[in-house]
Structures are given as C-alpha cells and as structure tokens.
Short mmCIF file of C-alpha atoms in Angstrom, two decimals:
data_model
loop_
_atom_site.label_atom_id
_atom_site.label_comp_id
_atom_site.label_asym_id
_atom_site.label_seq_id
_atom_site.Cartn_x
_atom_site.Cartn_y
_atom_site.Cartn_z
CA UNK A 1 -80.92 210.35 -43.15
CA UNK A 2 -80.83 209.01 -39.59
CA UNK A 3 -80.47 205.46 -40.72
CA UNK A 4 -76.81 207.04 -42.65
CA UNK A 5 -75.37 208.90 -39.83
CA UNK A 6 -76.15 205.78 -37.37
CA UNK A 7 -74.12 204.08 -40.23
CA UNK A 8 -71.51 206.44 -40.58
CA UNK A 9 -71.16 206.33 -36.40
CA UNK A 10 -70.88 202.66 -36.19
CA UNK A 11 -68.23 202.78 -39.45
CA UNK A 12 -66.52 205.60 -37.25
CA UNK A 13 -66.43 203.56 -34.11
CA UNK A 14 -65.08 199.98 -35.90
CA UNK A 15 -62.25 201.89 -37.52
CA UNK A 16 -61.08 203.34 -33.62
CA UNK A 17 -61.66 200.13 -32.32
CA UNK A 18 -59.08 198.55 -35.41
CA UNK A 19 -57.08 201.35 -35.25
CA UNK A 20 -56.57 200.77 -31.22
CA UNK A 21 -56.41 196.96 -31.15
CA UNK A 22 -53.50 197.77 -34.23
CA UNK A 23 -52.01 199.66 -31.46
CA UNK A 24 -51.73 197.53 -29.05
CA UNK A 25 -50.38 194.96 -30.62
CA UNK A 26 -47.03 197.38 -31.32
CA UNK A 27 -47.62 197.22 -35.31
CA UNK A 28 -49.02 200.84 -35.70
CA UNK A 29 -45.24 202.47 -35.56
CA UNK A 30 -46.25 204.91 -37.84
CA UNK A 31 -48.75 206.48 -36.10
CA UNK A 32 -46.32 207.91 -33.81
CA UNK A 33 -47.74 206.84 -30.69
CA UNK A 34 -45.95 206.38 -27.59
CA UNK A 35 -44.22 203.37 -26.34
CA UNK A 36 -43.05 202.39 -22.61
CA UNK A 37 -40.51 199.31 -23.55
CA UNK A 38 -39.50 197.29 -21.10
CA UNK A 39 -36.04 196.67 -21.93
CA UNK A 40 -33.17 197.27 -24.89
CA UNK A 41 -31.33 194.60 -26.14
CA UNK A 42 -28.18 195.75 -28.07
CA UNK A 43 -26.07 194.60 -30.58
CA UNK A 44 -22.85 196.35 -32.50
CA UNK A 45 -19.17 198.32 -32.34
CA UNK A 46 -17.68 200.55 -30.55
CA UNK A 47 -20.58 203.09 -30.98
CA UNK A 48 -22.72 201.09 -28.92
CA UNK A 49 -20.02 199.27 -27.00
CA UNK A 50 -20.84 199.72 -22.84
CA UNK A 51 -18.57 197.57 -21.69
CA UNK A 52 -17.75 194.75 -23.58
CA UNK A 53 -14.29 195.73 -24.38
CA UNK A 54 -13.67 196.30 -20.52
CA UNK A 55 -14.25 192.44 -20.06
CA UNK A 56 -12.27 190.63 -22.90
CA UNK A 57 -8.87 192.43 -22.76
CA UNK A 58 -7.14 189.66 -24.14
CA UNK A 59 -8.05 190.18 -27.86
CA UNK A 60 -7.78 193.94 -28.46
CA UNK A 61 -5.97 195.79 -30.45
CA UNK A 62 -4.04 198.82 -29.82
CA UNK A 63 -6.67 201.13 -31.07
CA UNK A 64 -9.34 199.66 -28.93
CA UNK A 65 -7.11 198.48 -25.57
CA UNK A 66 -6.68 202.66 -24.85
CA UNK A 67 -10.51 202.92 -24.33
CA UNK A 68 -10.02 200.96 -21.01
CA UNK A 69 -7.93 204.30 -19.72
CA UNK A 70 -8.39 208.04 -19.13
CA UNK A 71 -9.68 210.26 -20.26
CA UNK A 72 -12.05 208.04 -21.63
CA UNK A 73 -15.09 208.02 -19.58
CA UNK A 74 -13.59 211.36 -17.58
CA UNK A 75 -16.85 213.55 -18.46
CA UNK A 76 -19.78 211.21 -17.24
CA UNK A 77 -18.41 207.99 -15.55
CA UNK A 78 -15.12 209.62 -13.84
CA UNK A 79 -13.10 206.40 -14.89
CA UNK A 80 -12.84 204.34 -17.84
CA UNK A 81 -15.66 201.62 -18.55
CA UNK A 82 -14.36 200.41 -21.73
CA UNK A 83 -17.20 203.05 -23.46
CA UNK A 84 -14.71 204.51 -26.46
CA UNK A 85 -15.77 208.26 -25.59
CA UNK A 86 -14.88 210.56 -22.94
CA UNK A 87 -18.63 209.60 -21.20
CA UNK A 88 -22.08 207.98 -22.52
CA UNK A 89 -23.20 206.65 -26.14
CA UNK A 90 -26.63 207.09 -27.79
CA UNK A 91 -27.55 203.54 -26.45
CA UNK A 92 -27.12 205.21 -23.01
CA UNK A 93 -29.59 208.30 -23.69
CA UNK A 94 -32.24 205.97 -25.35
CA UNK A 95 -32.16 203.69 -21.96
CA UNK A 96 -32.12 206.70 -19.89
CA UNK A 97 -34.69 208.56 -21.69
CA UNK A 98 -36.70 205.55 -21.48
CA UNK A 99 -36.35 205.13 -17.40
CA UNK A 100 -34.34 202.10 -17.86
CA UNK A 101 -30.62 201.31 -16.30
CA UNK A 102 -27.81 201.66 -18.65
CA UNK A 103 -27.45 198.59 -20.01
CA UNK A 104 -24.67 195.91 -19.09
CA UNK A 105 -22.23 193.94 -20.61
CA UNK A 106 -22.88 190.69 -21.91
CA UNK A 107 -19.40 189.63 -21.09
CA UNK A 108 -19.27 191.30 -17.92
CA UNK A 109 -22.33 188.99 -16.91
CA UNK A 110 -20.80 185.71 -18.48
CA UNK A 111 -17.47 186.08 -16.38
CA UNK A 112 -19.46 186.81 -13.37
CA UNK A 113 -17.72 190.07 -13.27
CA UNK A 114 -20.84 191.88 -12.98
CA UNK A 115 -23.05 189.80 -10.24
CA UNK A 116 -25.20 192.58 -9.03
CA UNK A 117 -27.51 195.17 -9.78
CA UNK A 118 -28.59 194.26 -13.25
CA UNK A 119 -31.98 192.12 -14.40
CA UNK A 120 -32.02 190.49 -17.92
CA UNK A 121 -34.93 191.54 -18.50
CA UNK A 122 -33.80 195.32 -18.47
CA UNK A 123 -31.78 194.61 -21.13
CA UNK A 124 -27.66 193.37 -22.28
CA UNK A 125 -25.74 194.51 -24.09
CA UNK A 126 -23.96 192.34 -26.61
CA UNK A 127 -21.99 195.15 -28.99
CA UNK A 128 -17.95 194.71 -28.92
CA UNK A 129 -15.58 197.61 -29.89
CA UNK A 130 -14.09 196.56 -33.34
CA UNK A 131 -16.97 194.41 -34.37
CA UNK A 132 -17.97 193.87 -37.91
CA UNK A 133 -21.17 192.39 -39.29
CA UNK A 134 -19.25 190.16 -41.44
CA UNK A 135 -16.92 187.43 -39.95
CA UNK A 136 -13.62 188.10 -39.86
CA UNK A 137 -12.85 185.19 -42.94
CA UNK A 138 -14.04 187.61 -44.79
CA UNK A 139 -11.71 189.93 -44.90
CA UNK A 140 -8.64 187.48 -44.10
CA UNK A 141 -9.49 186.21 -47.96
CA UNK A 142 -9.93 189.54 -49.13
CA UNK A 143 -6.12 190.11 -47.88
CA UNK A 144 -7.44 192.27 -45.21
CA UNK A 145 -5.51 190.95 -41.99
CA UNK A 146 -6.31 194.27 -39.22
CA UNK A 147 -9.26 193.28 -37.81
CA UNK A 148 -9.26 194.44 -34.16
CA UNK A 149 -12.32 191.80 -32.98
CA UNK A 150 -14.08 188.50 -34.61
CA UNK A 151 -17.05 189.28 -32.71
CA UNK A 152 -19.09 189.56 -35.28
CA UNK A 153 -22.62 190.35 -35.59
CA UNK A 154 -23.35 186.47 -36.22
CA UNK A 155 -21.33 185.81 -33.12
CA UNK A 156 -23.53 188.50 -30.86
CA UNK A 157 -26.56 186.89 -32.36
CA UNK A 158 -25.31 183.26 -30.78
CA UNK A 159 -24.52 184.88 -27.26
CA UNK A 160 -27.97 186.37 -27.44
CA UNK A 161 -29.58 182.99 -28.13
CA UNK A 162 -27.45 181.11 -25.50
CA UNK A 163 -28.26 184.20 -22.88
CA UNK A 164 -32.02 183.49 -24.07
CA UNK A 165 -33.00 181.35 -20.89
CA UNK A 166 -32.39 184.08 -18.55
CA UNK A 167 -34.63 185.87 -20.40
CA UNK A 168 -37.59 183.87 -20.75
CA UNK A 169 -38.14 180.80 -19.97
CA UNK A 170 -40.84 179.61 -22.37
CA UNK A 171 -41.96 180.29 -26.38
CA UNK A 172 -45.00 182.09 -24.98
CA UNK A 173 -43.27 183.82 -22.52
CA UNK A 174 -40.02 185.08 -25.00
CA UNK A 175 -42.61 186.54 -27.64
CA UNK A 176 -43.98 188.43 -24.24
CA UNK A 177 -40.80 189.64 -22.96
CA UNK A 178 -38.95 190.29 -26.48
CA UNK A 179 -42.30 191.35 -27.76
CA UNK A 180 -42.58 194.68 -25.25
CA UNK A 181 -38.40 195.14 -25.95
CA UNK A 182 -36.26 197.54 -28.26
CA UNK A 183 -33.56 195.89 -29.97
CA UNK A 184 -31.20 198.21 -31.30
CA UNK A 185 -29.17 196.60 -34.22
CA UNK A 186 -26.37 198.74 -34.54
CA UNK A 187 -24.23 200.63 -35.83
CA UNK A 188 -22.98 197.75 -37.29
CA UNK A 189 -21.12 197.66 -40.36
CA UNK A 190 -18.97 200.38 -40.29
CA UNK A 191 -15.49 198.67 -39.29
CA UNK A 192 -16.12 196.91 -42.54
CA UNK A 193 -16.02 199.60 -44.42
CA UNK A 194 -13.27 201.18 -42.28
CA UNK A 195 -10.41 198.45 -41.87
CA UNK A 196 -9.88 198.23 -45.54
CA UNK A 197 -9.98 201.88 -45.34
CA UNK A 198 -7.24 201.87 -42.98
CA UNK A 199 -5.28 200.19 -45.36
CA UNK A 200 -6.10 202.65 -48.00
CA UNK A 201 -8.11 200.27 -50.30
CA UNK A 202 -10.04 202.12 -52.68
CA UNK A 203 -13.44 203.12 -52.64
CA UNK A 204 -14.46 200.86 -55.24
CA UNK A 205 -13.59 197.64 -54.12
CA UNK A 206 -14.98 198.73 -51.01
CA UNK A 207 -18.62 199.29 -52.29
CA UNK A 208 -18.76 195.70 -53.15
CA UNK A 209 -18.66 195.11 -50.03
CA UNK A 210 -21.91 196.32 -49.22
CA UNK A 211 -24.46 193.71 -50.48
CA UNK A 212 -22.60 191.11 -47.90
CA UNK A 213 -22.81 193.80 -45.28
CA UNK A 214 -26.72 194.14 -45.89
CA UNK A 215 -26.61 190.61 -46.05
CA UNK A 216 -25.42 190.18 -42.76
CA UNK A 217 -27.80 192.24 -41.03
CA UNK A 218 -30.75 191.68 -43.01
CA UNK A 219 -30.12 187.73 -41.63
CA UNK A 220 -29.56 189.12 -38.08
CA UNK A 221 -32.97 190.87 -38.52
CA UNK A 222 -35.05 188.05 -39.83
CA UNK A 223 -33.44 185.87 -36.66
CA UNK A 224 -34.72 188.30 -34.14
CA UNK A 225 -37.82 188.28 -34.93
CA UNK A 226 -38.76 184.19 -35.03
CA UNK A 227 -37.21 184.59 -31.61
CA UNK A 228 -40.20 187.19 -31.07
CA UNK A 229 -38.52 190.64 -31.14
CA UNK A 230 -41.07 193.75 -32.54
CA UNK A 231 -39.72 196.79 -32.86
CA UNK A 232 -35.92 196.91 -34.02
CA UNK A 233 -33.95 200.06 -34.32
CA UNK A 234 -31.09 199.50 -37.25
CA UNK A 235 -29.05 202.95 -38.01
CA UNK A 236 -27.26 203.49 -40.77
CA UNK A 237 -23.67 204.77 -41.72
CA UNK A 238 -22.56 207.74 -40.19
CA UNK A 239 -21.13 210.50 -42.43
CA UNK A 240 -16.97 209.38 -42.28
CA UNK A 241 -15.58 211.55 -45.19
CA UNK A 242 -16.06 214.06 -41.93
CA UNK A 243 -14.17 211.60 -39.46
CA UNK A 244 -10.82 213.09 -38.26
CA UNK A 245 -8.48 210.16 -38.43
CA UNK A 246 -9.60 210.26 -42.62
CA UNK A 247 -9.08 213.70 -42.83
CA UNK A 248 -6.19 213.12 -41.99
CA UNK A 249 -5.29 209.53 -43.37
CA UNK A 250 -6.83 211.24 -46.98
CA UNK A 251 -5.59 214.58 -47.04
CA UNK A 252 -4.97 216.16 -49.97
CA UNK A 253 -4.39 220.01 -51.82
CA UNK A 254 -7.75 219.11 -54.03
CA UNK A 255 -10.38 221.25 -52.41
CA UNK A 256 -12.88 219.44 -54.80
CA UNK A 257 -12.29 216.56 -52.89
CA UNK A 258 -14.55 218.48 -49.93
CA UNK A 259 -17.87 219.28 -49.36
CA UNK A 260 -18.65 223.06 -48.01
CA UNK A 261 -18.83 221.57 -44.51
CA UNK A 262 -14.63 220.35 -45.24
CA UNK A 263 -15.67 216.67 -45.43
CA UNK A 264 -14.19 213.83 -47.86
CA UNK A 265 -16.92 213.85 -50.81
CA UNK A 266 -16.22 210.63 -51.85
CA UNK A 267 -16.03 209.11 -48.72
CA UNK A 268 -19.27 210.20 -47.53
CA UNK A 269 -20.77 209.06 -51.14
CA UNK A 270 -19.94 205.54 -50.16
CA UNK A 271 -21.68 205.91 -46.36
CA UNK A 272 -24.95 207.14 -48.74
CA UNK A 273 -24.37 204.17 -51.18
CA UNK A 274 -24.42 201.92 -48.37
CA UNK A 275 -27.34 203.84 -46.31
CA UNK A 276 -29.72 203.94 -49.20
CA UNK A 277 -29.26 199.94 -50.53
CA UNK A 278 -29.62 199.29 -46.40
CA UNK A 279 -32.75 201.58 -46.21
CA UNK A 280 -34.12 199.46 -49.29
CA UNK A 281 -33.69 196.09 -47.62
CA UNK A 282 -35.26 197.25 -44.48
CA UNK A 283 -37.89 198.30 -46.75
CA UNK A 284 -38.25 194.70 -47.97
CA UNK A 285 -38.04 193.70 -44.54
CA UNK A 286 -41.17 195.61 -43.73
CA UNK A 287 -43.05 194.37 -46.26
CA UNK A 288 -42.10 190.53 -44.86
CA UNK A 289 -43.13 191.31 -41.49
CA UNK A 290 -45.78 193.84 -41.42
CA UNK A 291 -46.67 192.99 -37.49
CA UNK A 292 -42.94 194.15 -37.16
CA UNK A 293 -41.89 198.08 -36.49
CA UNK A 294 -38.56 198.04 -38.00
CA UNK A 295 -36.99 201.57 -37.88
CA UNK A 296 -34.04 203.44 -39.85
CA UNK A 297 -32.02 205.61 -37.87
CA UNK A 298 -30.48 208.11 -40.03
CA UNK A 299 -27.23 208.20 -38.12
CA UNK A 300 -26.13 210.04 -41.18
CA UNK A 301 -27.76 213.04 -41.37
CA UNK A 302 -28.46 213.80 -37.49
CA UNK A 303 -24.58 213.52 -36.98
CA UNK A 304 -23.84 215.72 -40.55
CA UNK A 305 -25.90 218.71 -39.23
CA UNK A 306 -23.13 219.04 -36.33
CA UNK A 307 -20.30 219.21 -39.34
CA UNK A 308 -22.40 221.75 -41.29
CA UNK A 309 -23.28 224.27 -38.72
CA UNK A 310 -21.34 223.37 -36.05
CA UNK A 311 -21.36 226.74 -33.68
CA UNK A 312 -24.93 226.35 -33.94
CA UNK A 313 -25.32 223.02 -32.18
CA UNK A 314 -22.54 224.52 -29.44
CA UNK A 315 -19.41 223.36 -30.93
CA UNK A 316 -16.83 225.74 -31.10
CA UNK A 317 -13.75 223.51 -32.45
CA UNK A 318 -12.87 222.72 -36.13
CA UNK A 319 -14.15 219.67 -37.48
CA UNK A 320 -10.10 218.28 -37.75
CA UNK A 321 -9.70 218.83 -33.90
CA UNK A 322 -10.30 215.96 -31.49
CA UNK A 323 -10.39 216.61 -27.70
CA UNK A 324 -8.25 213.61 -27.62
CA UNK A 325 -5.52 214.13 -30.62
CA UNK A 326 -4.07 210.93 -32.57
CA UNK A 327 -0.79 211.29 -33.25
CA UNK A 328 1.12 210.07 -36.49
CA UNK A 329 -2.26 209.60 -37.76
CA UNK A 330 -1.76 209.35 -41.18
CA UNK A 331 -0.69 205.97 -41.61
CA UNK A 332 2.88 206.06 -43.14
CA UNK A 333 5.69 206.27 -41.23
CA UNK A 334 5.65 206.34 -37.36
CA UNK A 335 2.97 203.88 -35.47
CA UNK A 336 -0.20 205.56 -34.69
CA UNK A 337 -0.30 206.78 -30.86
CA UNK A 338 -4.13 206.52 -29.77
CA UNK A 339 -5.76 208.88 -26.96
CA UNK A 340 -5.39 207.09 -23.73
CA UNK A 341 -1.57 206.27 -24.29
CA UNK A 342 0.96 207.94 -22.73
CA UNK A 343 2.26 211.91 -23.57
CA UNK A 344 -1.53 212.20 -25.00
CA UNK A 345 -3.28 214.92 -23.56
CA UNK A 346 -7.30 215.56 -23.99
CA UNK A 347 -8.80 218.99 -23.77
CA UNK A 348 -10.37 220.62 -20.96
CA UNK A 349 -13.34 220.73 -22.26
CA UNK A 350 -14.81 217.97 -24.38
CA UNK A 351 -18.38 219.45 -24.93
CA UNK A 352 -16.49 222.03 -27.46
CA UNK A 353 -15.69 219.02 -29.97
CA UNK A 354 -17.61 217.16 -31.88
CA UNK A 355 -15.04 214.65 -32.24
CA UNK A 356 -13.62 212.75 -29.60
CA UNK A 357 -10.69 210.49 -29.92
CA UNK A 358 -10.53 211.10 -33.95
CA UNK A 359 -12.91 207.96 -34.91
CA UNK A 360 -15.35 208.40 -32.14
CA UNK A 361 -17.98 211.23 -31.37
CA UNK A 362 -17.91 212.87 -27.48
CA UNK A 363 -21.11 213.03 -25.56
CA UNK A 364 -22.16 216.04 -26.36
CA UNK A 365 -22.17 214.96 -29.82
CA UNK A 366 -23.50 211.18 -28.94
CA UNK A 367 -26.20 213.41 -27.01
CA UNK A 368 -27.31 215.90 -29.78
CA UNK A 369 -27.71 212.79 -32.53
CA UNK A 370 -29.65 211.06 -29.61
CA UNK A 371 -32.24 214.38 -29.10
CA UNK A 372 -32.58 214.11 -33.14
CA UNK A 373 -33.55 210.20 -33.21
CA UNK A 374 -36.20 210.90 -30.23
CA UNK A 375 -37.74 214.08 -31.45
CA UNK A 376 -38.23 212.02 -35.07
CA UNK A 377 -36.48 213.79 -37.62
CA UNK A 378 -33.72 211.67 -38.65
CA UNK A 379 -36.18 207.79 -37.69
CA UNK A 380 -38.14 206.61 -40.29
CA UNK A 381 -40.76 205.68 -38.86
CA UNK A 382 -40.76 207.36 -35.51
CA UNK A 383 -39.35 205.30 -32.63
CA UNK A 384 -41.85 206.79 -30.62
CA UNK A 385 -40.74 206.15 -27.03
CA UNK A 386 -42.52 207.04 -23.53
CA UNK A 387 -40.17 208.63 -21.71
CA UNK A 388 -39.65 209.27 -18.12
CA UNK A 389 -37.42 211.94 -18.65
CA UNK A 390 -35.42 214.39 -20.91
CA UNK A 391 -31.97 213.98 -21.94
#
C-alpha cells in the first residue's frame, strides 16, 4: 500500500512538472492561464486600422479619405488619427489592457513620419482601411472595379517581413521575440465580402468567394509561424445584415427578411457561412501546429448581443441610427456623402450608438466586444492575457 501511494505521488508530480514545462513553452492555451506578451503585431482593415490611412493619403477613396477629419477621433484622441471611429478600436483595448503602447503605424514609421516614442518590439501595426485579404486582381476579373486599397493581406505580410530586421536580428532571436508576441490577424476579409456588396451582387456569387478568402488567411497564418509567431488571434465576420449602410442599401417592406433584433437574415447567414468554414480551417490549422495557440475571435456574436439587447449593454439609439449619419446611402441616385464631409453633423453623444459612421462600430461598442474577447466568452480558446489594467 505504501509502495502505491509513493507511486501514485511520483505519477502526480511528473504530470505537474509536464503540465508546467507545456506551459511555458506558450502551447497550453487551453488551460486558460495567463499570459504577459510582450508586444502585438497587427494585421487588417479599417477595424484594426491605427493609423495607416493617416500616412498614405494618396490612394484613398472617398469613403476612407473622411476618417482623416472630425469627428472622427473627437471622443478619445480629440483629433483625427486616421482610426475610422469617433476614438479607439479593439486592437487599442487589447494593447492597453495588456500595459503596452497603442500600437503605431507601419507607414507612419516607413516615411519617418513617426521618429519617436515607439520600439518595434512593442509592436506595428500593419492593417490599412479598405484592405482585403485577397489582392485586388481578384476582384478587377470578377468585374468588381471599387476597391478603396490594394493593400492586401499578402502585401501586409511583405511589409512585415521587410520590417523583420528591426525586430530581431537573428533566427534564434525572431522565434524569441515573435515567440513571447500576439499577432492579431484581423478582421480581415470583410471588404471582400462588402465591395461586391456595394454593388449589390448577390449573395450567392458572393459565398464563393469564401474558400479564396480562407485561403488567403490560412496562407498568412502558416507564414507567421515559420517566421516564429505562437499565439495568433484571427476573428471572424462580424454580424453585417445589422450594419446601417445595408439596412439601408437593402431595405425592403419584407419583414421576413429580418431577424427579431431588425437585422438582414440573409446577410448575416453569409457572415456565419463564412465564420464557420474559417473556424474549420483554423481547426486544421491547430492540428498542423499543435506548439501553436491559434485563437477564434467570435467577432460575431460579442458584437450581435449589442443588436439584440441593446439598452442592456447602454445603448439607447436604434440599431439604423449612426452618431455620424450617411447621407444618400442607398446607392442609387445622389453620391453617397460620408461622416467627416461637410453639412454632416455627429451626435453629441457617441456612447448612445452602437454604430458609428454607418459601417463602423463607436468605442463604446469597439470597447464592450473588447471586455467579451478578454473575459473568454466569445475566444475559442481563451486568449488568456495578463493584464495590467481594466478597460
């Protein structure tokens, strides 16, 4: 009997040894123990966009060129800084949660714009406003001429590898630094779903779209990490049958056409399509690279609870208000006046909406999905951060 429990002890003791040394090498994500990264390294669109757009105003479109005046960036900032809301994005309460500095602009940096007050290995920030995962060709074969950026996720990739250097300076030294780092790959994807949408292609030929979209980021993924990242944070779709501008774009007498929560069923059914066959491949991903922590973000869900009960969350407005109204948003007639351009006023109070600018969320909103991806409920597994701080 003695000679069993010693057994049992020493059994007992080699698992929380394996279980530790699992732990410290960052694999053991689903545990749910705490992390203290060192730095994020971000890639995407204009939901993850800090600055990009503020630094390559040669190239933008209409839509995009208004984020680079007020009222966006009124609430947090006091001035624009090419951020499309009226103040910070979830990338800016992960960093902050996490003690970091908000991140900077990779093109701020390469123009020697920004030549202060920022260390690479804190993090960059390679997102663009009107960025797709796939490259603009793409579409142009497809017949779909309107996109805003061909910064595409490929492209990002290549600035990350050139900015590499400054990073690390040695193979042994990258896995080190990229090893301890949270790369956040996304939300990409979206404006590929949304420029044809824009031009009222239907949702059909849209959803064949979504295997090259994968595709795209799947390739992104696999890239990362033979350059040494770990842990990866890749969101998915957010719900966009409840998006203002395609309320309005879409709007029809059919109430079957909406959900109880006055969202575009069929809309939202091809954000699921797309979140479900990306949720798979990340799966697959997994599986590849098991001493990888590669984590969903259910952008979906953690920004639909805000549509379905949206007093409850502190949001007083209807879902088809924006602080910041569109005008001549429905795409027929008269050109589309963004918020930002002249005889466009915002609201006095921004934290009321959920909806910003009619395609992009405010803060408070950006802040509520960012409290749901921390505490766990809508990451699969959990990022689980060490924080300095709450948000």
């Amino acid at each position: 009997m003695a000679a069993y429990s010693s057994s049992l002890t020493v059994l007992l003791l080699l698992l929380h040894v394996t279980a530790m040394s699992m732990i410290s090498m960052g694999v053991a994500g689903s545990y749910g123990q705490s992390h203290r990264y060192k730095a994020i390294y971000s890639f995407g669109d204009s939901l993850a966009d800090t600055g990009n757009l503020y630094y390559d105003t040669e190239k933008l479109s209409a839509s995009h060129a208004s984020c680079l005046h007020l009222p966006y960036g009124e609430t947090y900032f006091h001035r624009p800084t090419g951020r499309c809301s009226d103040g910070r994005l979830i990338v800016d309460f992960l960093a902050q949660k996490m003690g970091l500095p908000l991140l900077k602009p990779y093109l701020g940096i390469k123009n020697g714009k920004i030549k202060k007050d920022w260390k690479a290995r804190e993090g960059v920030n390679f997102a663009v406003a009107g960025a797709t995962a796939l490259n603009s060709s793409f579409f142009i074969e497809r017949g779909i001429l309107n996109i805003a950026t061909n910064y595409s996720l490929a492209v990002q990739l290549d600035w990350f590898k050139h900015f590499l250097p400054s990073i690390c300076n040695s193979s042994s030294d990258c896995k080190k630094v990229l090893g301890s780092s949270l790369f956040l790959v996304g939300e990409i994807g979206g404006n590929d779903f949304n420029h044809p949408l824009f031009l009222r292609k239907s949702v059909e030929e849209i959803k064949a779209y979504i295997p090259f979209v994968i595709n795209e980021i799947s390739s992104a993924i696999n890239k990362l990490i033979h350059l040494g990242a770990r842990t990866m944070i890749v969101p998915g779709n957010f719900p966009i049958g409840c998006n203002v501008i395609y309320l309005r774009i879409f709007n029809t007498t059919n109430m079957k056409e909406y959900d109880e929560a006055g969202c575009l069923k069929r809309l939202n059914e091809l954000a699921q399509d797309y979140n479900k066959k990306l949720r798979v491949e990340i799966n697959r991903l997994q599986r590849l690279y098991p001493n990888t922590n590669i984590i969903y973000a259910d952008y979906y869900h953690a920004s639909l609870q805000l549509y379905q009960s949206p007093t409850q969350f502190g949001f007083t407005k209807s879902i088809l208000d924006s602080c910041c109204p569109l005008a001549n948003a429905n795409y027929h007639n008269a050109p589309v006046k963004h918020c930002g351009e002249p005889g466009l006023i915002s609201c006095n109070d921004p934290s009321q909406f959920i909806t910003w600018d009619g395609v992009h969320l405010t803060e408070a909103a950006y802040k509520r999905i960012a409290k749901g991806l921390l505490k766990g409920s809508f990451t699969n597994p959990k990022i689980g951060i060490s924080c300095d701080s709450d948000i």
